[in-house]
Amino acid sequence: MQITTPDIGVDKAVVAEILVSVGDTIQENDSIVLLESDKASVEVPSTAAGVVKAILVKQGDDVTEGTVLIELDSEASNAEQEKATDSSAEQSSEPVESAAEADAAQKKTESAEQPQTTGETQEVELKVPDIGVEKAAIAEILVQVGDQIAVDDSVVVAESDKATVEIPSTVAGEVTSIAVKAGDMVKEGTLLLTVKTAGAAPAKPAVVEKSTVAEKPTAPAAEKPVAVKADPVTSTEKPATPSSTDTAKLTDEQQAANAKVYAGPAVRQLARELGVLLAEVKASGEHGRILKDDVFAYVKTRLSQPAAKQAAAPVASGLPPLPDFSSYGGGEVKAMTRLQQVSVPQLSLNNFIPQVTQFDLADITALEAWRGELKEGFKKQGIGLTILAFIAKATAYLLKEEPYFAGHLADDQKSVLLRNEIHMGIAVATPDGLTVPVLRNPDQKSIKQIAQELGELSQKARDKKLSPKDLQGANFTITSLGSIGGTAFTPLVNWPQVAILGLSPATMQPVWNGKDFEPRLILPLSLSYDHRVINGADAARFTRKLTLLLKDIRNILL
């Protein structure tokens, strides 16, 4: 039986830790792996009891929904139970027979939800289900050809820029072929592997079958699927290695050599980020285990060599390799946080967006006074009322009038997708970096509801408890510098969104009222937008309308 990655709401995630070992006896709902995305950490439980036969993923592997994680030998577990039953039979035969019947009945009950077999074998294709993102990278293959897997056993680990996900199997049987390799880019419908089943159909309508039907609409449901070897798409978005070896396109031999290296998932992830072939790194850990320090030492050694000996190929960003700084005091390579690392590809997409930023000033003197009146009452209810709750409400109201600011440029770049609902990303600063949980339908909620949800999302972000679904579906974002300082900044449009609102600290400023100057609390606004979708005049009108709403939020009621 294979335990696979369930739907965790993100495109991909990274295997941060493997919680079981081969030979371990586990129970249903026991945690088997820890998955980590740039937004949350999740423990994946086993969907069945048994003995761990094989672990198909490694630390640092990218996984997606349906990725096989481990293989369980449920028969071995049953054999132990039967052995215990036989031992009891020597003392009393009749009770044993009764117990055996009860055990059989129990097995029958447990198998009620399992696929019914017909006695015939067939090969079923397991494909990537809908994992909530356009594409993901195979971080780890959790099964091998010949492995026996069960329903819900993870088969591969997939990783996106948001999360690491294990993809579970929807059928039980023997793995006959594996169509992907670690590092391959996959999307919904991509063939992962084929499984020989005993005439069994998936226990539930599986995404795998859905993908198969979608690609072969004329094929009967009962027809034996044809196991076609997929042509994996190899990602080219990898940094250039400091080694002479081009790791952007590893050969099968290099991948095999890397797979044999004794290294943890965190180390493998670091090596991928730095473009290092682990097979070339000298291990200093116990039993030949490669440590992070070994990777850093390898990189430092390569950087200290003359520049002529370094790889001249540009990295994925298109920039040339770093020059040789050894003659200028050298330096130390320090890994970025996981959140920073997985944010790089997403932030790099901004290079393709013709972005413009519109600046404006909002008078929030009256709004802040009203907030002060309400704050104590909210506090007694356990709700922190910040100015952001009012801004989110006013912005959501305005987005209903100006839907293009919450839309998406279509793939053909000739049309715009206008969303039916408002889902607002709210940037939250954490010790590991910036994360953006999503506030759902703020236009339909009260200030009190928004304030409460903002507090909950912020706390979950700081505690690393955000689920993948907490981070998906936004069509507009608000980011704030809080009280850090500054007068304005240029927030980056978060593709596929087309606009983002930046808030700088509010300050008291003298404002001319026609007769004299009076102190007013002024909030700087910075609206960045995709110029392909939004015109400058429209952006100026948007910020002007927003300032009027914030000056007197009662306008929302009109």
XYZ file of C-alpha atoms in Angstrom:
558
model
C 0.000 0.000 0.000
C 1.276 3.432 -0.900
C 0.705 6.494 1.231
C 0.571 9.566 -0.976
C 0.424 13.300 -0.488
C -3.140 14.453 0.076
C -4.606 17.704 -1.177
C -2.823 20.320 0.919
C -4.010 23.285 -1.082
C -0.733 24.349 -2.655
C 1.139 23.656 -5.843
C 4.043 21.972 -4.126
C 5.809 21.591 -0.802
C 9.165 20.420 0.506
C 9.765 17.363 2.647
C 11.229 18.965 5.767
C 11.474 15.811 7.841
C 10.729 12.105 7.560
C 9.154 10.883 10.786
C 9.332 7.118 10.200
C 11.935 4.547 9.215
C 11.807 1.376 7.155
C 10.605 -1.446 9.405
C 8.569 0.774 11.706
C 5.076 -0.382 12.585
C 2.673 2.528 12.378
C -0.997 3.045 13.022
C -3.585 4.927 11.042
C -3.255 8.712 11.513
C 0.347 8.432 12.721
C 2.393 11.287 11.250
C 4.874 10.048 8.659
C 6.409 13.177 7.114
C 6.595 16.883 7.781
C 5.928 19.061 4.734
C 6.896 22.690 4.544
C 5.978 25.426 2.115
C 6.855 29.084 2.236
C 3.601 29.544 4.110
C 3.062 26.628 6.459
C 4.352 23.372 7.903
C 2.077 20.335 7.858
C 2.435 16.829 9.240
C 1.014 14.256 6.845
C -0.673 11.310 8.600
C -0.798 7.736 7.415
C -4.142 6.617 6.081
C -3.578 3.007 7.107
C -1.770 0.829 9.630
C 1.120 -1.448 8.738
C 4.869 -1.869 8.543
C 6.881 0.723 6.626
C 8.280 -1.179 3.659
C 9.901 1.688 1.766
C 10.299 5.435 2.004
C 9.963 7.000 -1.414
C 10.894 10.578 -0.619
C 13.874 12.321 0.891
C 14.319 15.482 2.840
C 14.309 18.441 0.498
C 12.245 16.706 -2.179
C 9.474 18.682 -3.827
C 6.100 16.976 -3.609
C 2.611 17.636 -4.885
C -0.773 16.055 -4.319
C -0.540 12.374 -5.175
C 3.191 12.055 -4.643
C 3.958 8.698 -3.039
C 5.586 9.139 0.356
C 5.983 5.676 1.805
C 5.002 2.128 1.072
C 3.270 0.119 3.773
C 3.174 -3.626 4.130
C -0.237 -4.088 5.669
C 0.051 -7.856 5.197
C 3.070 -7.979 7.499
C 1.070 -6.206 10.148
C -1.788 -8.639 9.657
C 0.666 -11.542 9.814
C 1.809 -10.428 13.241
C -1.772 -10.285 14.397
C -2.453 -13.741 12.969
C 0.666 -15.070 14.669
C -0.588 -13.768 17.974
C -3.956 -15.327 17.270
C -2.355 -18.705 16.481
C -0.441 -18.552 19.753
C -3.669 -18.068 21.631
C -5.199 -20.960 19.717
C -2.904 -23.426 21.484
C -4.566 -22.556 24.765
C -8.175 -22.549 23.626
C -9.219 -23.613 20.164
C -12.830 -22.542 20.198
C -12.199 -18.983 21.372
C -9.456 -18.728 18.778
C -11.806 -19.790 16.061
C -14.264 -17.229 17.274
C -11.547 -14.590 17.364
C -10.414 -15.556 13.888
C -13.949 -15.161 12.620
C -14.197 -11.812 14.335
C -10.871 -10.799 12.817
C -12.088 -11.865 9.399
C -15.266 -9.911 9.908
C -13.229 -6.918 10.962
C -11.058 -7.223 7.855
C -14.173 -7.502 5.761
C -15.536 -4.350 7.346
C -12.261 -2.509 6.875
C -12.121 -3.589 3.266
C -15.628 -2.361 2.589
C -14.214 0.948 1.526
C -11.401 -0.673 -0.459
C -11.734 -1.426 -4.166
C -13.546 -4.628 -5.035
C -11.416 -6.980 -7.084
C -12.523 -9.006 -10.042
C -9.665 -11.508 -10.041
C -8.208 -9.907 -13.154
C -5.218 -7.601 -13.142
C -5.060 -4.276 -14.871
C -2.634 -1.389 -15.022
C -3.887 1.949 -13.777
C -2.218 5.249 -14.528
C -1.652 7.593 -11.612
C -1.563 11.203 -12.712
C -1.046 14.511 -11.005
C -4.370 15.668 -9.536
C -5.516 19.242 -9.174
C -2.989 20.626 -6.683
C -4.061 24.231 -6.919
C -1.136 25.520 -8.941
C -0.158 25.607 -12.577
C 2.971 23.535 -12.183
C 5.199 21.944 -9.565
C 8.549 20.217 -9.370
C 9.009 16.581 -8.419
C 11.067 16.819 -5.251
C 11.186 13.142 -4.473
C 9.951 9.803 -5.750
C 8.644 7.816 -2.806
C 8.183 4.479 -4.529
C 10.154 2.132 -6.727
C 9.197 -0.255 -9.479
C 8.033 -3.463 -7.831
C 6.808 -1.794 -4.650
C 3.439 -2.793 -3.294
C 1.384 0.271 -2.432
C -1.977 0.858 -0.830
C -4.669 3.432 -1.398
C -3.563 6.835 -0.081
C 0.075 5.789 0.082
C 2.211 8.723 -0.993
C 3.995 8.112 -4.276
C 5.799 11.368 -5.015
C 6.598 14.652 -3.330
C 5.899 17.759 -5.386
C 7.015 21.287 -4.618
C 5.884 24.684 -5.829
C 7.003 28.118 -4.749
C 4.318 27.892 -2.054
C 4.376 24.465 -0.486
C 5.535 20.874 -0.540
C 2.872 18.227 -1.072
C 2.827 14.460 -1.083
C 0.646 12.970 -3.791
C -1.165 9.812 -2.709
C -2.098 6.796 -4.756
C -5.764 6.282 -5.507
C -5.357 2.529 -5.975
C -3.574 -0.384 -4.359
C -1.219 -2.656 -6.242
C 2.292 -3.074 -7.600
C 4.230 -0.210 -9.149
C 5.119 -1.282 -12.683
C 6.653 1.917 -14.059
C 7.606 5.414 -12.950
C 7.246 8.152 -15.558
C 8.883 11.079 -13.770
C 12.204 11.901 -12.145
C 13.197 14.191 -9.327
C 13.356 17.729 -10.666
C 10.781 17.210 -13.409
C 8.144 19.914 -13.747
C 4.627 18.504 -13.704
C 1.107 19.839 -13.916
C -2.395 18.467 -13.545
C -2.758 15.376 -15.704
C 0.943 14.563 -15.924
C 1.517 10.809 -15.712
C 3.430 9.849 -12.570
C 3.448 6.069 -12.573
C 1.463 2.958 -13.424
C 0.155 0.447 -10.910
C -0.845 -3.156 -11.544
C -4.011 -3.816 -9.579
C -5.994 -6.968 -8.964
C -8.907 -5.722 -11.006
C -9.494 -3.020 -8.442
C -10.954 0.367 -9.137
C -10.165 3.392 -7.020
C -12.086 3.507 -3.769
C -13.383 6.963 -4.572
C -13.619 9.182 -7.642
C -9.929 9.926 -7.902
C -8.361 12.906 -9.532
C -6.083 10.447 -11.290
C -8.989 8.876 -13.120
C -10.417 12.302 -13.757
C -7.180 13.331 -15.414
C -7.133 10.165 -17.504
C -10.699 10.692 -18.662
C -10.018 14.319 -19.437
C -7.210 13.347 -21.761
C -9.051 10.386 -23.264
C -12.726 11.325 -23.267
C -13.634 8.496 -25.614
C -12.050 5.737 -23.552
C -14.555 3.598 -21.590
C -14.160 3.729 -17.826
C -13.599 -0.016 -17.657
C -11.034 -0.056 -20.401
C -7.534 -0.992 -19.312
C -5.464 2.193 -19.258
C -2.401 2.195 -21.432
C 0.741 2.981 -19.477
C 2.483 5.590 -21.559
C 5.883 6.825 -20.461
C 5.579 10.578 -20.011
C 8.242 12.834 -21.395
C 9.170 14.796 -18.295
C 9.614 18.505 -18.615
C 12.912 19.499 -17.098
C 12.993 22.835 -15.306
C 15.576 25.241 -16.585
C 15.030 27.710 -13.790
C 17.976 26.570 -11.691
C 20.942 28.626 -10.657
C 24.255 27.990 -12.316
C 26.443 25.748 -10.234
C 29.836 26.869 -9.058
C 31.003 23.481 -10.222
C 32.177 22.796 -13.729
C 29.199 20.506 -14.106
C 26.016 21.952 -15.564
C 23.408 20.992 -12.980
C 20.677 22.865 -14.779
C 20.373 19.784 -16.973
C 21.558 16.770 -15.025
C 22.225 13.567 -16.878
C 20.674 10.326 -15.690
C 24.080 9.308 -14.340
C 24.393 12.527 -12.345
C 20.893 12.197 -10.941
C 21.607 8.606 -9.986
C 24.843 9.674 -8.297
C 23.024 12.392 -6.381
C 20.383 9.918 -5.273
C 23.034 7.646 -3.756
C 24.518 10.432 -1.665
C 23.814 10.287 2.064
C 22.245 13.682 2.807
C 19.162 14.993 4.524
C 16.330 16.855 2.806
C 17.425 20.249 4.081
C 20.900 19.673 2.672
C 19.505 18.528 -0.677
C 17.309 21.607 -0.845
C 20.304 23.828 -0.096
C 22.322 22.078 -2.801
C 19.541 22.627 -5.326
C 19.311 26.301 -4.464
C 23.074 26.771 -4.796
C 23.343 24.595 -7.902
C 25.689 22.097 -6.270
C 26.069 18.471 -7.321
C 26.074 16.585 -4.030
C 28.051 13.783 -5.648
C 30.996 16.206 -5.864
C 30.806 17.312 -2.219
C 33.120 15.771 0.378
C 31.137 14.515 3.372
C 32.254 15.157 6.936
C 29.257 13.766 8.805
C 28.926 10.419 10.490
C 28.682 7.446 8.124
C 29.528 9.690 5.179
C 26.577 12.039 5.639
C 26.845 15.386 3.854
C 26.153 18.362 6.109
C 25.217 21.930 5.239
C 28.712 23.022 6.227
C 30.087 20.622 3.622
C 28.006 22.295 0.920
C 29.114 25.747 2.048
C 32.743 24.625 2.128
C 32.413 23.250 -1.399
C 30.922 26.500 -2.676
C 33.568 28.543 -0.870
C 36.298 26.452 -2.477
C 34.812 26.907 -5.932
C 34.433 30.653 -5.438
C 38.031 30.957 -4.320
C 39.244 29.471 -7.589
C 40.098 31.747 -10.517
C 37.038 33.037 -12.307
C 38.168 31.412 -15.548
C 37.570 28.012 -13.988
C 34.017 28.796 -12.978
C 30.977 28.054 -15.068
C 30.336 30.864 -17.505
C 26.712 30.018 -18.136
C 24.242 32.629 -16.888
C 21.927 31.712 -14.041
C 18.170 31.433 -14.484
C 17.751 35.172 -13.877
C 19.788 35.908 -17.012
C 22.527 37.567 -14.995
C 26.141 36.461 -15.417
C 27.851 34.489 -12.634
C 29.265 36.362 -9.660
C 32.820 37.594 -10.173
C 35.713 36.200 -8.170
C 35.944 38.139 -4.884
C 38.806 36.107 -3.418
C 41.246 38.936 -4.157
C 39.073 41.361 -2.201
C 38.783 39.540 1.087
C 36.451 36.768 -0.051
C 33.213 36.174 1.807
C 30.912 33.636 3.380
C 27.958 31.933 1.706
C 24.896 32.007 3.947
C 21.656 30.336 2.939
C 18.484 32.375 2.836
C 15.497 31.260 4.866
C 13.205 28.717 3.283
C 10.560 31.391 2.843
C 13.016 33.651 1.046
C 14.213 30.847 -1.204
C 10.783 29.793 -2.396
C 9.811 33.434 -2.956
C 12.570 33.992 -5.515
C 10.754 32.440 -8.519
C 7.528 34.288 -7.714
C 9.275 37.622 -7.271
C 11.239 37.074 -10.481
C 7.968 37.068 -12.426
C 7.755 40.783 -11.731
C 10.504 41.242 -14.328
C 7.893 40.513 -17.005
C 5.333 43.035 -15.714
C 5.416 46.656 -16.965
C 4.723 48.053 -13.522
C 3.862 51.633 -12.615
C 3.243 53.061 -9.133
C 0.683 55.771 -8.373
C 1.189 57.745 -5.138
C -1.460 59.593 -3.152
C -2.231 60.884 0.353
C -5.315 60.042 2.411
C -6.588 62.132 5.319
C -7.535 59.578 7.982
C -7.902 61.985 10.900
C -11.606 61.306 11.430
C -11.203 57.595 10.720
C -8.466 57.253 13.312
C -10.585 59.121 15.862
C -13.470 56.722 15.263
C -11.131 53.745 15.554
C -9.970 55.102 18.902
C -13.558 55.183 20.126
C -14.194 51.582 19.067
C -10.845 50.099 20.064
C -11.555 49.449 23.746
C -14.889 47.796 23.031
C -13.270 45.490 20.478
C -10.418 44.737 22.868
C -12.853 43.458 25.502
C -14.077 40.986 22.876
C -10.535 39.832 22.187
C -10.313 41.644 18.849
C -7.531 44.027 17.907
C -8.905 46.862 15.795
C -6.258 48.317 13.484
C -6.589 50.884 10.735
C -5.947 48.053 8.252
C -9.439 46.646 8.847
C -11.009 49.902 7.636
C -8.649 50.150 4.670
C -9.393 46.554 3.631
C -13.121 47.237 3.802
C -12.879 50.484 1.817
C -10.580 48.919 -0.793
C -12.861 45.905 -1.234
C -15.813 48.244 -1.709
C -13.888 50.140 -4.378
C -12.765 46.949 -6.132
C -16.413 46.067 -6.758
C -16.721 49.361 -8.644
C -13.338 48.956 -10.362
C -13.158 45.207 -11.157
C -10.143 45.465 -13.474
C -7.915 46.140 -10.469
C -8.914 42.706 -9.148
C -8.669 40.954 -12.500
C -6.017 38.922 -14.319
C -4.440 39.327 -17.739
C -5.436 36.303 -19.842
C -2.812 34.013 -21.341
C -3.518 35.328 -24.829
C -2.872 38.871 -23.514
C -5.927 40.000 -25.434
C -8.507 39.780 -22.668
C -8.866 40.184 -18.915
C -10.381 37.706 -16.477
C -12.716 39.577 -14.137
C -13.290 37.663 -10.916
C -16.714 37.245 -9.322
C -15.416 37.596 -5.777
C -12.859 39.640 -3.864
C -10.111 37.682 -2.111
C -7.546 40.031 -0.641
C -3.973 39.067 0.152
C -2.684 40.719 3.336
C 1.099 40.795 3.678
C 2.319 39.732 7.129
C 5.896 40.099 8.335
C 7.322 37.045 10.122
C 10.820 36.254 11.435
C 11.394 34.110 8.329
C 10.161 36.680 5.843
C 6.986 38.044 4.309
C 3.956 35.806 3.850
C 0.587 36.704 2.337
C -2.502 34.975 3.769
C -5.822 35.684 2.081
C -8.812 37.534 3.537
C -11.936 36.084 1.922
C -14.770 38.304 0.659
C -14.000 41.409 2.738
C -16.643 43.308 0.775
C -19.297 41.086 2.367
C -18.049 41.378 5.954
C -18.308 43.924 8.731
C -15.359 45.844 10.146
C -15.564 43.638 13.226
C -15.400 40.425 11.183
C -12.503 41.736 9.114
C -10.555 42.837 12.200
C -11.051 39.455 13.844
C -9.965 37.505 10.759
C -6.949 39.747 10.216
C -5.819 39.026 13.756
C -6.299 35.289 13.308
C -4.453 35.185 9.979
C -1.563 37.248 11.328
C -1.179 34.981 14.349
C -1.305 31.847 12.214
C 1.343 33.334 9.934
C 3.691 34.090 12.820
C 3.093 30.636 14.313
C 3.635 28.967 10.910
C 0.172 27.445 11.120
C -1.191 28.717 7.824
C -2.689 26.017 5.636
C -2.039 26.032 1.887
C -5.611 27.153 1.266
C -5.020 30.183 3.488
C -2.562 31.405 0.865
C -4.453 30.814 -2.367
C -6.896 32.634 -4.604
C -6.069 36.298 -3.960
C -6.826 38.815 -6.707
C -5.562 41.936 -4.927
C -2.968 42.530 -2.211
C -2.395 45.082 0.532
C 1.057 45.427 2.057
C 2.069 47.804 4.817
C 5.287 49.136 6.295
C 3.480 49.558 9.596
C 5.331 51.901 11.907
C 8.784 51.027 10.574
C 9.174 54.333 8.777
C 9.454 55.819 5.322
C 7.196 58.069 3.294
C 6.509 55.934 0.209
C 7.675 52.783 -1.550
C 7.041 50.753 -4.685
C 5.346 47.427 -3.878
C 5.802 44.679 -6.464
C 2.741 43.401 -8.285
C 2.219 39.790 -7.231
C 1.520 37.928 -10.497
C -1.066 36.820 -11.615
C -2.606 39.801 -9.845
C -2.477 43.161 -11.605
C -2.430 45.569 -8.662
C -1.152 45.931 -5.106
C -1.714 48.680 -2.537
C 1.161 49.749 -0.308
C 0.668 51.638 2.965
C 3.362 53.781 4.561
C 3.253 55.073 8.155
C 0.667 57.800 8.777
C 2.042 61.102 10.096
C 0.604 64.383 11.362
C 1.042 67.082 8.723
C -0.112 70.696 8.391
C -2.892 70.994 5.819
C -4.237 74.301 4.475
C -8.003 74.494 4.937
C -8.471 77.790 3.073
C -7.878 80.012 6.053
C -5.042 78.490 8.003
C -3.064 75.323 8.554
C -4.462 72.581 10.733
C -2.882 69.286 11.834
C -4.217 66.270 9.939
C -3.246 62.597 10.079
C -2.054 61.750 6.564
C -1.638 58.204 5.236
C 0.610 57.754 2.148
C -0.761 55.322 -0.459
C 1.326 53.543 -3.115
C -0.666 51.706 -5.782
C 1.444 49.574 -8.135
C -0.299 48.178 -11.200
C 0.261 46.259 -14.418
C 0.161 48.888 -17.158
C -0.991 46.290 -19.690
C -4.325 46.073 -17.881
C -4.676 49.400 -16.071
C -4.212 52.887 -17.498
C -2.505 55.614 -15.515
C -5.614 57.790 -15.406
C -7.663 54.903 -14.023
C -5.052 54.288 -11.339
C -5.115 57.960 -10.351
C -8.911 57.883 -10.107
C -8.715 54.698 -8.027
C -6.430 56.204 -5.399
C -8.422 59.452 -5.398
C -11.672 57.551 -4.733
C -9.956 55.552 -2.010
C -8.761 58.706 -0.258
C -12.339 60.026 -0.239
C -13.631 56.781 1.255
C -10.980 56.824 3.960
C -11.606 60.485 4.741
C -15.238 59.663 5.487
C -15.902 55.931 5.473
C -19.615 56.589 5.769
C -19.530 57.023 1.982
C -19.530 53.223 1.772
C -23.111 53.267 3.024
C -24.304 55.549 0.235
